[in-house]
One Martini backbone bead per residue (centre of mass of N, CA, C, O) as a GRO file, in nm:
protein
  330
    1UNK     BB    1  11.563   9.073  11.329
    2UNK     BB    2  11.627   9.390  11.409
    3UNK     BB    3  11.909   9.537  11.563
    4UNK     BB    4  11.933   9.851  11.528
    5UNK     BB    5  12.211  10.063  11.551
    6UNK     BB    6  12.190  10.403  11.690
    7UNK     BB    7  12.179  10.498  12.017
    8UNK     BB    8  12.306  10.481  12.322
    9UNK     BB    9  12.329  10.497  12.649
   10UNK     BB   10  12.527  10.695  12.840
   11UNK     BB   11  12.863  10.714  12.919
   12UNK     BB   12  13.189  10.718  12.929
   13UNK     BB   13  13.414  10.497  12.981
   14UNK     BB   14  13.501  10.319  13.257
   15UNK     BB   15  13.737  10.227  13.471
   16UNK     BB   16  13.820  10.021  13.706
   17UNK     BB   17  13.915  10.251  13.901
   18UNK     BB   18  13.646  10.448  13.862
   19UNK     BB   19  13.500  10.220  14.000
   20UNK     BB   20  13.289  10.073  14.199
   21UNK     BB   21  13.298   9.768  14.340
   22UNK     BB   22  13.028   9.660  14.195
   23UNK     BB   23  13.112   9.764  13.909
   24UNK     BB   24  13.359   9.600  13.902
   25UNK     BB   25  13.241   9.307  13.930
   26UNK     BB   26  13.050   9.330  13.692
   27UNK     BB   27  13.275   9.389  13.466
   28UNK     BB   28  13.449   9.133  13.523
   29UNK     BB   29  13.226   8.940  13.427
   30UNK     BB   30  13.208   9.015  13.139
   31UNK     BB   31  13.518   9.000  13.069
   32UNK     BB   32  13.465   8.666  13.125
   33UNK     BB   33  13.180   8.568  12.995
   34UNK     BB   34  12.947   8.627  13.146
   35UNK     BB   35  12.608   8.586  13.251
   36UNK     BB   36  12.323   8.768  13.306
   37UNK     BB   37  12.082   8.794  13.523
   38UNK     BB   38  11.784   8.923  13.622
   39UNK     BB   39  11.833   8.913  13.957
   40UNK     BB   40  12.096   9.067  13.916
   41UNK     BB   41  12.316   9.303  13.937
   42UNK     BB   42  12.293   9.633  13.752
   43UNK     BB   43  12.311   9.873  13.606
   44UNK     BB   44  12.105  10.135  13.489
   45UNK     BB   45  12.225  10.141  13.213
   46UNK     BB   46  12.233   9.845  13.125
   47UNK     BB   47  11.918   9.832  13.120
   48UNK     BB   48  11.855  10.060  12.940
   49UNK     BB   49  11.975   9.958  12.700
   50UNK     BB   50  11.839   9.690  12.671
   51UNK     BB   51  11.560   9.799  12.646
   52UNK     BB   52  11.602   9.910  12.425
   53UNK     BB   53  11.727   9.724  12.205
   54UNK     BB   54  11.502   9.508  12.243
   55UNK     BB   55  11.267   9.665  12.193
   56UNK     BB   56  11.328   9.748  11.915
   57UNK     BB   57  11.377   9.445  11.790
   58UNK     BB   58  11.064   9.359  11.863
   59UNK     BB   59  10.930   9.547  11.690
   60UNK     BB   60  11.075   9.484  11.409
   61UNK     BB   61  10.910   9.212  11.404
   62UNK     BB   62  10.645   9.306  11.377
   63UNK     BB   63  10.655   9.541  11.151
   64UNK     BB   64  10.797   9.309  10.952
   65UNK     BB   65  10.515   9.192  10.874
   66UNK     BB   66  10.386   9.408  10.690
   67UNK     BB   67  10.533   9.400  10.397
   68UNK     BB   68  10.459   9.076  10.372
   69UNK     BB   69  10.157   9.041  10.432
   70UNK     BB   70  10.076   9.194  10.176
   71UNK     BB   71  10.180   8.921   9.982
   72UNK     BB   72  10.026   8.660  10.051
   73UNK     BB   73   9.800   8.643   9.840
   74UNK     BB   74   9.983   8.766   9.595
   75UNK     BB   75  10.135   8.495   9.561
   76UNK     BB   76  10.241   8.279   9.271
   77UNK     BB   77  10.177   8.034   9.488
   78UNK     BB   78  10.095   7.825   9.729
   79UNK     BB   79  10.410   7.759   9.809
   80UNK     BB   80  10.452   8.073   9.868
   81UNK     BB   81  10.255   8.140  10.074
   82UNK     BB   82  10.326   7.928  10.287
   83UNK     BB   83  10.595   8.038  10.332
   84UNK     BB   84  10.532   8.321  10.396
   85UNK     BB   85  10.373   8.271  10.628
   86UNK     BB   86  10.588   8.116  10.788
   87UNK     BB   87  10.748   8.382  10.824
   88UNK     BB   88  10.580   8.560  10.957
   89UNK     BB   89  10.514   8.377  11.212
   90UNK     BB   90  10.812   8.397  11.313
   91UNK     BB   91  10.816   8.697  11.382
   92UNK     BB   92  10.615   8.677  11.594
   93UNK     BB   93  10.773   8.514  11.784
   94UNK     BB   94  11.023   8.693  11.792
   95UNK     BB   95  10.887   8.920  11.959
   96UNK     BB   96  10.805   8.760  12.182
   97UNK     BB   97  11.097   8.665  12.303
   98UNK     BB   98  11.165   8.985  12.334
   99UNK     BB   99  10.964   9.073  12.505
  100UNK     BB  100  11.016   8.900  12.741
  101UNK     BB  101  11.308   8.963  12.794
  102UNK     BB  102  11.240   9.257  12.867
  103UNK     BB  103  11.065   9.166  13.116
  104UNK     BB  104  11.310   9.102  13.293
  105UNK     BB  105  11.391   9.420  13.309
  106UNK     BB  106  11.080   9.571  13.439
  107UNK     BB  107  10.922   9.577  13.153
  108UNK     BB  108  10.637   9.601  13.003
  109UNK     BB  109  10.454   9.545  12.709
  110UNK     BB  110  10.296   9.805  12.741
  111UNK     BB  111  10.519  10.003  12.770
  112UNK     BB  112  10.659   9.932  12.479
  113UNK     BB  113  10.405  10.022  12.316
  114UNK     BB  114  10.371  10.288  12.412
  115UNK     BB  115  10.634  10.393  12.321
  116UNK     BB  116  10.600  10.353  12.033
  117UNK     BB  117  10.324  10.518  11.990
  118UNK     BB  118  10.499  10.793  12.083
  119UNK     BB  119  10.828  10.770  11.968
  120UNK     BB  120  11.036  10.656  12.209
  121UNK     BB  121  11.043  10.397  12.009
  122UNK     BB  122  11.214  10.203  11.775
  123UNK     BB  123  11.274  10.076  11.447
  124UNK     BB  124  11.342   9.966  11.174
  125UNK     BB  125  11.394  10.151  10.885
  126UNK     BB  126  11.333   9.933  10.653
  127UNK     BB  127  10.995   9.949  10.721
  128UNK     BB  128  10.979  10.245  10.559
  129UNK     BB  129  10.960  10.064  10.289
  130UNK     BB  130  10.815   9.949  10.015
  131UNK     BB  131  10.631   9.689   9.842
  132UNK     BB  132  10.584   9.643   9.510
  133UNK     BB  133  10.687   9.361   9.472
  134UNK     BB  134  10.769   9.039   9.458
  135UNK     BB  135  11.088   9.098   9.440
  136UNK     BB  136  11.102   9.190   9.720
  137UNK     BB  137  11.075   8.929   9.912
  138UNK     BB  138  11.357   8.876   9.787
  139UNK     BB  139  11.512   9.102   9.927
  140UNK     BB  140  11.446   9.091  10.209
  141UNK     BB  141  11.552   8.798  10.251
  142UNK     BB  142  11.836   8.855  10.153
  143UNK     BB  143  11.901   9.159  10.270
  144UNK     BB  144  11.742   9.205  10.543
  145UNK     BB  145  11.811   8.919  10.658
  146UNK     BB  146  12.104   8.939  10.627
  147UNK     BB  147  12.175   9.179  10.802
  148UNK     BB  148  12.045   9.083  11.041
  149UNK     BB  149  12.230   8.813  11.076
  150UNK     BB  150  12.488   8.992  11.124
  151UNK     BB  151  12.385   9.113  11.391
  152UNK     BB  152  12.280   8.837  11.567
  153UNK     BB  153  12.505   8.624  11.592
  154UNK     BB  154  12.661   8.787  11.803
  155UNK     BB  155  12.400   8.811  12.023
  156UNK     BB  156  12.460   8.511  12.142
  157UNK     BB  157  12.713   8.669  12.313
  158UNK     BB  158  12.572   8.833  12.490
  159UNK     BB  159  12.544   8.946  12.856
  160UNK     BB  160  12.257   8.855  12.826
  161UNK     BB  161  12.095   8.587  12.872
  162UNK     BB  162  11.800   8.612  12.743
  163UNK     BB  163  11.886   8.721  12.496
  164UNK     BB  164  12.097   8.515  12.391
  165UNK     BB  165  11.879   8.288  12.371
  166UNK     BB  166  11.686   8.405  12.170
  167UNK     BB  167  11.887   8.402  11.928
  168UNK     BB  168  11.940   8.125  11.842
  169UNK     BB  169  11.656   8.073  11.707
  170UNK     BB  170  11.632   8.334  11.538
  171UNK     BB  171  11.880   8.269  11.350
  172UNK     BB  172  11.781   8.004  11.242
  173UNK     BB  173  11.535   8.120  11.107
  174UNK     BB  174  11.694   8.378  10.958
  175UNK     BB  175  11.833   8.179  10.755
  176UNK     BB  176  11.591   8.077  10.597
  177UNK     BB  177  11.490   8.371  10.497
  178UNK     BB  178  11.725   8.424  10.330
  179UNK     BB  179  11.714   8.172  10.155
  180UNK     BB  180  11.431   8.245  10.029
  181UNK     BB  181  11.496   8.484   9.903
  182UNK     BB  182  11.720   8.395   9.712
  183UNK     BB  183  11.536   8.208   9.558
  184UNK     BB  184  11.349   8.419   9.430
  185UNK     BB  185  11.604   8.571   9.290
  186UNK     BB  186  11.697   8.358   9.132
  187UNK     BB  187  11.415   8.286   8.962
  188UNK     BB  188  11.421   8.598   8.853
  189UNK     BB  189  11.713   8.622   8.718
  190UNK     BB  190  11.635   8.337   8.537
  191UNK     BB  191  11.401   8.446   8.387
  192UNK     BB  192  11.275   8.649   8.229
  193UNK     BB  193  11.329   8.984   8.157
  194UNK     BB  194  11.098   9.096   8.351
  195UNK     BB  195  11.206   8.964   8.622
  196UNK     BB  196  11.489   9.055   8.602
  197UNK     BB  197  11.414   9.352   8.640
  198UNK     BB  198  11.269   9.330   8.884
  199UNK     BB  199  11.498   9.256   9.054
  200UNK     BB  200  11.694   9.494   8.992
  201UNK     BB  201  11.511   9.692   9.125
  202UNK     BB  202  11.503   9.573   9.412
  203UNK     BB  203  11.806   9.606   9.452
  204UNK     BB  204  11.814   9.927   9.415
  205UNK     BB  205  11.625  10.007   9.649
  206UNK     BB  206  11.757   9.795   9.910
  207UNK     BB  207  12.043   9.847   9.949
  208UNK     BB  208  12.091  10.116  10.110
  209UNK     BB  209  11.884  10.046  10.355
  210UNK     BB  210  12.037   9.800  10.446
  211UNK     BB  211  12.297   9.960  10.528
  212UNK     BB  212  12.122  10.125  10.734
  213UNK     BB  213  12.075   9.888  10.963
  214UNK     BB  214  12.350   9.945  11.123
  215UNK     BB  215  12.385  10.238  11.122
  216UNK     BB  216  12.584  10.481  11.202
  217UNK     BB  217  12.851  10.585  11.178
  218UNK     BB  218  13.070  10.534  11.435
  219UNK     BB  219  13.118  10.884  11.457
  220UNK     BB  220  12.789  10.904  11.538
  221UNK     BB  221  12.808  10.657  11.773
  222UNK     BB  222  12.885  10.781  12.096
  223UNK     BB  223  12.826  10.530  12.286
  224UNK     BB  224  12.912  10.230  12.208
  225UNK     BB  225  13.140  10.180  12.403
  226UNK     BB  226  12.970  10.088  12.641
  227UNK     BB  227  12.824   9.843  12.489
  228UNK     BB  228  13.076   9.704  12.444
  229UNK     BB  229  13.178   9.688  12.735
  230UNK     BB  230  12.920   9.518  12.808
  231UNK     BB  231  12.815   9.335  12.580
  232UNK     BB  232  12.564   9.418  12.393
  233UNK     BB  233  12.777   9.481  12.179
  234UNK     BB  234  13.005   9.317  11.952
  235UNK     BB  235  12.983   9.526  11.721
  236UNK     BB  236  13.023   9.756  11.473
  237UNK     BB  237  12.856   9.921  11.224
  238UNK     BB  238  13.128   9.924  11.014
  239UNK     BB  239  13.199   9.620  11.027
  240UNK     BB  240  12.917   9.502  10.943
  241UNK     BB  241  12.888   9.645  10.686
  242UNK     BB  242  13.133   9.528  10.539
  243UNK     BB  243  13.059   9.240  10.551
  244UNK     BB  244  12.788   9.248  10.410
  245UNK     BB  245  12.934   9.323  10.147
  246UNK     BB  246  13.124   9.108  10.095
  247UNK     BB  247  12.913   8.881  10.094
  248UNK     BB  248  12.682   9.020   9.861
  249UNK     BB  249  12.810   9.064   9.609
  250UNK     BB  250  12.881   8.771   9.502
  251UNK     BB  251  12.585   8.721   9.487
  252UNK     BB  252  12.493   8.913   9.278
  253UNK     BB  253  12.692   8.807   9.052
  254UNK     BB  254  12.541   8.520   9.053
  255UNK     BB  255  12.273   8.657   8.964
  256UNK     BB  256  12.323   8.883   8.763
  257UNK     BB  257  12.361   9.126   8.921
  258UNK     BB  258  12.363   9.504   9.005
  259UNK     BB  259  12.497   9.698   9.217
  260UNK     BB  260  12.418  10.053   9.320
  261UNK     BB  261  12.761  10.116   9.268
  262UNK     BB  262  12.989  10.296   9.065
  263UNK     BB  263  13.230  10.252   9.324
  264UNK     BB  264  13.258   9.954   9.324
  265UNK     BB  265  13.524   9.759   9.473
  266UNK     BB  266  13.821   9.597   9.499
  267UNK     BB  267  14.049   9.574   9.751
  268UNK     BB  268  14.343   9.445   9.748
  269UNK     BB  269  14.483   9.520  10.021
  270UNK     BB  270  14.244   9.466  10.213
  271UNK     BB  271  14.000   9.251  10.090
  272UNK     BB  272  13.785   9.472  10.025
  273UNK     BB  273  13.517   9.651   9.972
  274UNK     BB  274  13.435   9.952   9.800
  275UNK     BB  275  13.174  10.186   9.911
  276UNK     BB  276  12.900  10.355   9.937
  277UNK     BB  277  12.717  10.556  10.121
  278UNK     BB  278  12.494  10.632  10.260
  279UNK     BB  279  12.212  10.858  10.332
  280UNK     BB  280  12.203  11.003  10.638
  281UNK     BB  281  11.973  11.186  10.612
  282UNK     BB  282  11.756  10.990  10.505
  283UNK     BB  283  11.775  10.831  10.791
  284UNK     BB  284  11.700  11.050  10.988
  285UNK     BB  285  11.434  11.120  10.852
  286UNK     BB  286  11.307  10.846  10.910
  287UNK     BB  287  11.332  10.816  11.215
  288UNK     BB  288  11.148  11.073  11.257
  289UNK     BB  289  10.884  11.004  11.027
  290UNK     BB  290  10.950  11.046  10.688
  291UNK     BB  291  10.884  10.808  10.539
  292UNK     BB  292  10.701  10.639  10.314
  293UNK     BB  293  10.551  10.444  10.572
  294UNK     BB  294  10.526  10.523  10.870
  295UNK     BB  295  10.247  10.594  10.926
  296UNK     BB  296  10.115  10.316  10.812
  297UNK     BB  297  10.288  10.159  11.053
  298UNK     BB  298  10.145  10.287  11.296
  299UNK     BB  299   9.853  10.272  11.236
  300UNK     BB  300   9.868   9.942  11.246
  301UNK     BB  301   9.965   9.908  11.530
  302UNK     BB  302   9.746  10.063  11.675
  303UNK     BB  303   9.485   9.904  11.535
  304UNK     BB  304   9.586   9.639  11.673
  305UNK     BB  305   9.596   9.713  11.954
  306UNK     BB  306   9.302   9.807  12.000
  307UNK     BB  307   9.179   9.551  11.847
  308UNK     BB  308   9.282   9.379  12.109
  309UNK     BB  309   9.180   9.468  12.403
  310UNK     BB  310   8.971   9.248  12.453
  311UNK     BB  311   9.153   9.001  12.471
  312UNK     BB  312   9.328   9.090  12.713
  313UNK     BB  313   9.097   9.132  12.896
  314UNK     BB  314   8.989   8.833  12.894
  315UNK     BB  315   9.236   8.715  12.996
  316UNK     BB  316   9.259   8.863  13.245
  317UNK     BB  317   8.981   8.771  13.366
  318UNK     BB  318   9.066   8.460  13.350
  319UNK     BB  319   9.284   8.468  13.532
  320UNK     BB  320   9.152   8.592  13.788
  321UNK     BB  321   8.943   8.347  13.815
  322UNK     BB  322   9.158   8.109  13.868
  323UNK     BB  323   9.284   8.217  14.097
  324UNK     BB  324   9.022   8.247  14.283
  325UNK     BB  325   8.963   7.954  14.275
  326UNK     BB  326   9.212   7.852  14.393
  327UNK     BB  327   9.183   7.999  14.673
  328UNK     BB  328   8.931   7.870  14.757
  329UNK     BB  329   9.024   7.601  14.774
  330UNK     BB  330   9.237   7.632  14.994
   0.00000   0.00000   0.00000
């Protein structure tokens, strides 16, 4: 759902002349648009960057179920319950695809969860904000999934084959999620005065956290150049954030809602909207674990992991039994 670009690992980008023959051949394949597959040689930094990005993306899909799952039993109609339940199930599936892609890089799912639980791996900052009203389900679909799609559509062209292929189905489903969220916002914006106020309140609270989803300003993302050179990352944070604003502001106007930015205006020279940057101090504070819901989200994930231990153990025992029976039959 959410491949939030924070900072990638690595050093300054080498020129082709500075690379050894194996590195040069690898980079030439990347430059030619070829996909890298799991058993092929890759630089250690490439592997580490992918594990970090895919792992963080997978964790975001799983943690992202929590603020929405909280509303399944409280959705206003049976149809809305069914739609929201299907969406949450989609997010679980997205996490599964991404964990599988990460495992092709030599890291186990257990290791990925251990890194998450120990704070060594992050998930998207947006999920550390509470969903207070039903309108927030609309804002999450419209804004949060909208920002996710902005990030993820280019990743269908990323250089690592398993990641790129996983993104094809994920993007198709995320586009449905965005439409579902916009539909909620449209119903509420055209409903009673109280419903429209609720929709405006949700936009007010989620606007800047949604802008933060693209990661810090390019000037503060000091290693992005290497990820761009390896085509792990296809666009800069600021490019994607601008594209999101340009696309979303007209949608808010269509809904009759007001984006909470007094300095927002269309720049006739550039053709883009000028807008106020998020509070980056808040962004980094949330990443450090000090957001409104950080503790609750991590507690829920650890509880789910611990509570599911017996299932994992039973499945492992069953697999071992089947393997032993097969060997005995041979």
